[in-house]
């Protein structure tokens, strides 16, 4: 089997995690890296033994010896960087959130679909074995009919001025950075979109939301209570209550390696430790889809990424 040759666009904080995970994935490698600053690309390439660096993002997109690009730039750059690569025929794994508005995400999806090129949001939590096992258990009725979902992803990050997390022009804010995980997990466990959404936020002086509380209501009667924040130390866990039992995923929810199911038959623990740092599963999923010629991933369907962005846009993400 030929290696899938990855290019990394924007070697920032999270790209280091991606490159570290690549060592745990077979039949694929990081072939080149592109930065706005060639020195940063060189340092990254040296650390991970990446054989080449690209002159800039455009050169990476145009490189005929690259099969797929991992986009790790700030949220507000995702659309332009993804479209640049998709138009050049590259498969794209784009960091979460797919974009900062539903309109931007639609543009990306249309670009990929019109060319039959692969596009996936890097919502790595939806590819983790523990999360997939937990979702299977729920689908198989281990906790009965779903009544309530409670989930939090709030952290207290001492954000320096201008940091992408609080900078509106870079797509900052709790909803776009943290809330996106919760809406995806709600989609995964509920299996359908909500019929009603209510939210309240408090904002930073820059205008982005510092924290948001979201209530979702489903046709089935399921209610979800989600909270996200970037300057609030929350529980970062999940609890799903059914009429026959409870599923719990402990902190740190987004990197889950375990889940606990309690029902009338007792307790069952799901234990699925990462082989590396957890990013290996999203890379494997993208590789599997690209090899099969799929346009999108069944684990992180493009339509669900669009649906989540519609909800985020409706709540007011990118609009504070
Ligand atoms: N999956 C996860 O667990 C996870 C965790 C954290 C972040 N993320 C996502 O990953 C993406 C990057 O986050 P990060 O924490 O890695 O950010 P970061 O450390 O700031 O890195 C972002 C990189 O983007 C490039 N860039 C391009 N245009 C830029 C601009 N106008 N301003 C600033 N940087 C620009 C820079 O690289 P060059 O200048 O070198 O090209 C920079 O190093 C975001 O979409 C975020 O939501 C995901």
Coordinates of C-alpha atoms and ligand atoms in Angstrom, one line a residue:
X1 CA 0.0 0.0 0.0
X2 CA 1.3 3.4 -0.9
X3 CA 1.7 6.0 1.8
X4 CA -0.8 8.8 1.9
X5 CA 1.4 11.9 1.8
X6 CA 0.1 14.7 4.1
X7 CA 0.9 18.4 4.0
X8 CA 0.5 20.5 7.1
X9 CA -0.8 24.0 6.6
X10 CA 0.0 26.3 9.6
X11 CA 2.4 24.6 12.1
X12 CA 0.9 26.1 15.3
X13 CA 0.1 24.4 18.6
X14 CA -2.3 21.8 17.4
X15 CA -0.3 20.8 14.3
X16 CA 2.4 19.5 16.7
X17 CA -0.1 17.1 18.2
X18 CA -1.2 16.0 14.7
X19 CA 2.4 15.3 13.6
X20 CA 3.2 13.4 16.8
X21 CA 0.1 11.2 16.2
X22 CA 1.2 10.4 12.6
X23 CA 4.0 8.2 14.0
X24 CA 1.3 5.8 15.3
X25 CA -0.5 5.6 11.9
X26 CA 0.6 3.1 9.3
X27 CA 0.9 3.8 5.5
X28 CA 0.9 7.6 5.8
X29 CA 3.4 10.3 6.5
X30 CA 3.8 14.1 6.8
X31 CA 5.6 14.9 3.5
X32 CA 5.7 18.7 3.8
X33 CA 4.8 21.6 6.0
X34 CA 3.9 25.2 5.1
X35 CA 4.1 28.3 7.3
X36 CA 3.8 32.0 6.7
X37 CA 7.3 32.1 8.1
X38 CA 9.8 29.6 6.6
X39 CA 11.8 29.5 9.8
X40 CA 8.8 28.1 11.6
X41 CA 8.3 25.5 8.9
X42 CA 11.9 24.5 9.2
X43 CA 11.8 24.1 13.0
X44 CA 8.6 22.0 12.7
X45 CA 10.1 19.8 9.9
X46 CA 13.3 19.3 12.0
X47 CA 11.3 18.2 15.0
X48 CA 9.2 15.6 13.2
X49 CA 11.7 14.6 10.4
X50 CA 9.4 16.0 7.7
X51 CA 11.4 15.7 4.5
X52 CA 10.4 18.9 2.8
X53 CA 9.0 22.4 3.5
X54 CA 6.8 24.3 1.1
X55 CA 7.5 27.9 0.3
X56 CA 4.0 29.1 1.4
X57 CA 0.4 27.8 1.7
X58 CA -0.2 28.2 -2.0
X59 CA 2.9 26.1 -2.9
X60 CA 1.7 23.4 -0.5
X61 CA -1.8 23.3 -2.2
X62 CA -0.2 23.2 -5.6
X63 CA 2.3 20.4 -4.8
X64 CA 1.6 17.4 -7.0
X65 CA 3.4 15.1 -4.4
X66 CA 0.9 15.9 -1.7
X67 CA -2.3 13.8 -1.4
X68 CA -4.0 15.5 1.6
X69 CA -3.7 18.7 3.6
X70 CA -4.3 19.1 7.3
X71 CA -5.5 22.7 7.9
X72 CA -4.5 24.0 11.4
X73 CA -4.8 27.7 11.0
X74 CA -7.2 29.9 13.1
X75 CA -10.9 29.3 12.7
X76 CA -11.5 32.4 10.6
X77 CA -8.9 31.2 8.0
X78 CA -10.4 27.7 7.5
X79 CA -12.7 28.6 4.6
X80 CA -10.0 30.3 2.5
X81 CA -7.3 27.7 3.3
X82 CA -9.6 24.8 2.7
X83 CA -10.9 26.1 -0.6
X84 CA -7.4 26.8 -1.8
X85 CA -6.5 23.2 -1.2
X86 CA -9.8 21.7 -2.5
X87 CA -9.5 23.7 -5.7
X88 CA -6.1 22.2 -6.2
X89 CA -7.7 18.7 -5.8
X90 CA -6.3 18.0 -2.4
X91 CA -8.2 16.0 0.2
X92 CA -8.7 18.2 3.3
X93 CA -8.9 17.5 7.0
X94 CA -9.8 20.8 8.5
X95 CA -9.5 21.6 12.2
X96 CA -12.7 22.3 14.1
X97 CA -14.9 24.3 13.7
X98 CA -15.1 23.7 10.0
X99 CA -15.6 27.5 9.6
X100 CA -16.9 30.4 11.6
X101 CA -20.3 30.7 9.9
X102 CA -22.7 28.4 8.2
X103 CA -22.3 30.3 4.9
X104 CA -18.6 29.7 4.9
X105 CA -19.0 26.1 5.7
X106 CA -21.5 25.7 2.8
X107 CA -18.9 27.2 0.5
X108 CA -16.3 24.7 1.6
X109 CA -18.8 21.7 1.2
X110 CA -19.9 22.9 -2.2
X111 CA -16.2 23.2 -3.3
X112 CA -15.5 19.7 -2.1
X113 CA -18.7 18.1 -3.4
X114 CA -18.5 19.7 -6.9
X115 CA -15.1 18.3 -7.4
X116 CA -15.6 14.9 -5.6
X117 CA -12.8 15.8 -3.3
X118 CA -12.6 14.6 0.4
X119 CA -13.4 17.1 3.1
X120 CA -13.7 16.3 6.8
X121 CA -13.9 18.5 9.9
X122 CA -11.2 17.5 12.4
X123 CA -13.7 16.8 15.2
X124 CA -11.3 14.2 16.6
X125 CA -13.6 13.4 19.6
X126 CA -16.1 11.8 17.2
X127 CA -13.4 9.3 16.0
X128 CA -12.2 8.2 19.4
X129 CA -12.9 4.5 20.1
X130 CA -14.3 5.1 23.6
X131 CA -16.8 7.7 22.2
X132 CA -17.8 5.4 19.4
X133 CA -18.3 2.4 21.8
X134 CA -20.4 4.7 24.1
X135 CA -22.5 5.8 21.1
X136 CA -23.0 2.2 20.1
X137 CA -24.1 1.2 23.6
X138 CA -26.7 4.0 23.6
X139 CA -28.0 3.1 20.2
X140 CA -28.4 -0.5 21.3
X141 CA -30.6 0.6 24.2
X142 CA -28.2 0.0 27.1
X143 CA -29.6 3.0 29.0
X144 CA -33.1 3.0 27.4
X145 CA -34.9 6.0 26.0
X146 CA -32.9 9.2 26.3
X147 CA -34.2 11.8 28.8
X148 CA -31.4 14.2 29.4
X149 CA -27.9 15.1 28.3
X150 CA -25.6 17.2 30.4
X151 CA -22.2 18.2 29.0
X152 CA -19.6 20.8 29.7
X153 CA -16.5 21.9 28.0
X154 CA -15.2 24.9 29.9
X155 CA -11.6 25.7 30.6
X156 CA -9.9 28.7 32.2
X157 CA -7.1 29.7 29.8
X158 CA -5.3 32.9 30.7
X159 CA -5.7 34.4 27.3
X160 CA -3.1 37.1 26.4
X161 CA -4.4 40.1 24.4
X162 CA -4.6 39.3 20.7
X163 CA -4.8 35.5 21.2
X164 CA -6.9 33.7 18.7
X165 CA -9.3 32.5 21.5
X166 CA -10.5 36.1 22.2
X167 CA -9.8 37.7 18.9
X168 CA -13.0 38.1 16.8
X169 CA -11.1 38.5 13.5
X170 CA -9.6 35.1 14.1
X171 CA -12.9 33.4 15.0
X172 CA -12.4 33.3 18.7
X173 CA -14.9 32.7 21.5
X174 CA -16.2 29.8 23.6
X175 CA -18.8 28.6 21.2
X176 CA -16.5 28.3 18.2
X177 CA -13.7 26.8 20.2
X178 CA -15.4 24.6 22.8
X179 CA -19.2 24.6 22.1
X180 CA -18.6 23.0 18.7
X181 CA -17.6 19.7 20.5
X182 CA -20.7 19.7 22.6
X183 CA -23.1 20.2 19.7
X184 CA -21.3 17.4 17.8
X185 CA -21.6 15.1 20.8
X186 CA -25.3 16.0 21.2
X187 CA -25.7 15.2 17.5
X188 CA -23.9 11.9 17.9
X189 CA -25.9 10.7 21.0
X190 CA -29.3 12.1 20.0
X191 CA -28.9 10.8 16.5
X192 CA -31.1 13.7 15.2
X193 CA -31.0 17.5 15.2
X194 CA -32.8 19.4 18.0
X195 CA -36.1 21.1 17.3
X196 CA -35.5 24.1 19.6
X197 CA -32.3 25.9 20.8
X198 CA -32.0 28.5 23.5
X199 CA -28.8 30.1 24.7
X200 CA -27.3 32.8 26.9
X201 CA -23.8 34.1 26.7
X202 CA -21.5 36.5 28.5
X203 CA -18.9 38.3 26.3
X204 CA -15.3 39.5 26.6
X205 CA -14.5 43.2 26.0
X206 CA -13.3 42.1 22.5
X207 CA -16.9 41.0 21.7
X208 CA -16.4 37.2 21.6
X209 CA -18.4 35.0 24.0
X210 CA -16.5 34.0 27.1
X211 CA -19.1 31.5 28.1
X212 CA -22.4 30.2 26.7
X213 CA -25.1 28.0 28.2
X214 CA -27.2 26.1 25.6
X215 CA -30.5 24.3 26.0
X216 CA -31.6 21.9 23.3
X217 CA -35.0 20.3 22.9
X218 CA -35.7 17.2 20.8
X219 CA -38.9 15.8 19.3
X220 CA -38.4 12.7 21.5
X221 CA -38.6 14.7 24.7
X222 CA -34.8 14.5 25.2
X223 CA -33.5 17.8 26.7
X224 CA -29.8 18.7 26.5
X225 CA -28.0 21.2 28.8
X226 CA -24.6 22.2 27.4
X227 CA -22.1 24.7 28.7
X228 CA -18.9 26.0 27.2
X229 CA -16.3 28.6 28.3
X230 CA -12.8 29.8 27.8
X231 CA -12.3 31.7 31.1
X232 CA -14.3 29.4 33.3
X233 CA -13.1 26.2 35.0
X234 CA -15.9 23.8 34.3
X235 CA -16.4 20.0 34.7
X236 CA -15.4 19.0 31.1
X237 CA -17.5 15.8 31.3
X238 CA -20.7 14.3 30.0
X239 CA -23.7 12.6 31.6
X240 CA -26.5 11.0 29.5
X241 CA -29.5 9.9 31.4
X242 CA -31.9 7.4 30.0
X243 CA -35.0 5.7 31.4
X244 CA -33.1 2.5 32.1
X245 CA -29.6 3.8 33.0
X246 CA -26.9 6.4 32.8
X247 CA -23.8 6.9 30.6
X248 CA -20.9 9.0 32.0
X249 CA -17.8 10.2 30.3
X250 CA -15.4 11.7 32.7
X251 CA -13.1 14.7 32.1
X252 CA -11.4 15.4 29.9
X253 CA -14.4 14.7 27.7
X254 CA -13.0 15.8 24.4
X255 CA -10.1 13.3 24.7
X256 CA -12.2 10.5 26.2
X257 CA -10.6 7.1 26.8
X258 CA -13.2 5.7 29.0
X259 CA -17.0 5.7 29.6
X260 CA -19.1 4.2 32.3
X261 CA -22.6 2.7 31.8
X262 CA -24.8 2.0 34.8
X263 CA -28.2 0.2 34.4
X264 CA -30.3 -2.5 36.0
X265 CA -27.7 -5.1 35.0
X266 CA -24.9 -3.3 36.9
X267 CA -21.9 -1.3 35.8
X268 CA -20.0 -1.7 32.5
X269 CA -16.8 0.3 31.9
X270 CA -15.6 1.0 28.4
X271 CA -11.8 1.3 28.3
X272 CA -10.2 2.4 25.1
X273 CA -6.8 4.0 25.8
X274 CA -5.2 6.1 23.0
X275 CA -2.4 4.4 21.1
X276 CA -0.7 7.8 21.0
X277 CA -2.5 11.1 21.8
X278 CA -5.9 10.5 20.3
X279 CA -5.3 12.3 17.0
X280 CA -4.3 9.0 15.4
X281 CA -7.9 8.0 15.0
X282 CA -9.0 11.0 13.0
X283 CA -5.9 10.5 10.7
X284 CA -6.8 6.9 10.3
X285 CA -10.4 7.7 9.5
X286 CA -9.3 10.3 6.9
X287 CA -6.8 7.9 5.4
X288 CA -9.5 5.1 5.2
X289 CA -11.9 7.4 3.4
X290 CA -9.3 8.8 1.0
X291 CA -8.2 5.3 0.0
X292 CA -11.8 4.3 -0.7
X293 CA -12.4 7.4 -2.7
X294 CA -15.1 8.7 -0.4
X295 CA -15.9 12.4 -0.5
X296 CA -16.6 12.6 3.3
X297 CA -16.3 10.6 6.5
X298 CA -19.2 8.6 7.8
X299 CA -17.9 9.3 11.3
X300 CA -17.9 13.1 10.9
X301 CA -20.5 13.6 8.1
X302 CA -20.2 16.9 6.3
X303 CA -23.9 17.4 6.7
X304 CA -23.6 17.2 10.5
X305 CA -20.7 19.7 10.5
X306 CA -22.9 22.0 8.5
X307 CA -25.8 21.5 10.8
X308 CA -23.6 22.2 13.9
X309 CA -22.4 25.4 12.2
X310 CA -26.0 26.5 11.5
X311 CA -26.7 26.0 15.2
X312 CA -23.6 27.9 16.2
X313 CA -24.4 30.7 13.8
X314 CA -28.0 30.8 15.0
X315 CA -26.9 31.1 18.6
X316 CA -24.6 34.0 17.7
X317 CA -21.1 32.5 17.4
X318 CA -18.9 34.9 15.4
X319 CA -21.5 37.5 16.0
X320 CA -20.8 38.7 19.5
Ligands
LIG1 N1 -8.5 19.4 18.0 C1 -8.2 20.0 19.1 O1 -8.1 19.5 20.2 C2 -7.8 21.5 18.9 C3 -7.1 22.1 20.0 C4 -6.7 23.4 19.8 C5 -7.0 24.0 18.6 N2 -7.7 23.4 17.6 C6 -8.0 24.1 16.4 O2 -6.8 24.2 15.6 C7 -6.7 25.5 15.0 C8 -5.4 26.1 15.3 O3 -5.3 26.3 16.7 P1 -3.9 26.4 17.5 O4 -4.3 26.4 19.0 O5 -3.0 25.4 17.0 O6 -3.5 27.9 17.1 P2 -2.1 28.5 17.0 O7 -1.1 27.9 17.9 O8 -2.3 30.0 17.1 O9 -1.7 28.2 15.5 C9 -2.3 28.6 14.4 C10 -1.4 28.8 13.2 O10 -2.1 29.4 12.1 C11 -1.2 30.1 11.3 N3 -1.9 31.3 10.9 C12 -2.3 31.6 9.6 N4 -2.9 32.8 9.6 C13 -2.9 33.3 10.8 C14 -3.3 34.5 11.4 N5 -3.9 35.5 10.7 N6 -3.1 34.7 12.7 C15 -2.5 33.8 13.5 N7 -2.0 32.6 13.0 C16 -2.2 32.4 11.7 C17 0.1 30.3 12.1 O11 1.0 29.5 11.5 P3 2.1 30.0 10.5 O12 2.2 31.5 10.7 O13 3.4 29.4 11.0 O14 1.7 29.6 9.2 C18 -0.2 29.8 13.5 O15 0.8 29.1 14.1 C19 -8.0 26.2 15.4 O16 -8.9 26.0 14.3 C20 -8.4 25.5 16.6 O17 -9.9 25.6 16.8 C21 -8.0 22.1 17.8

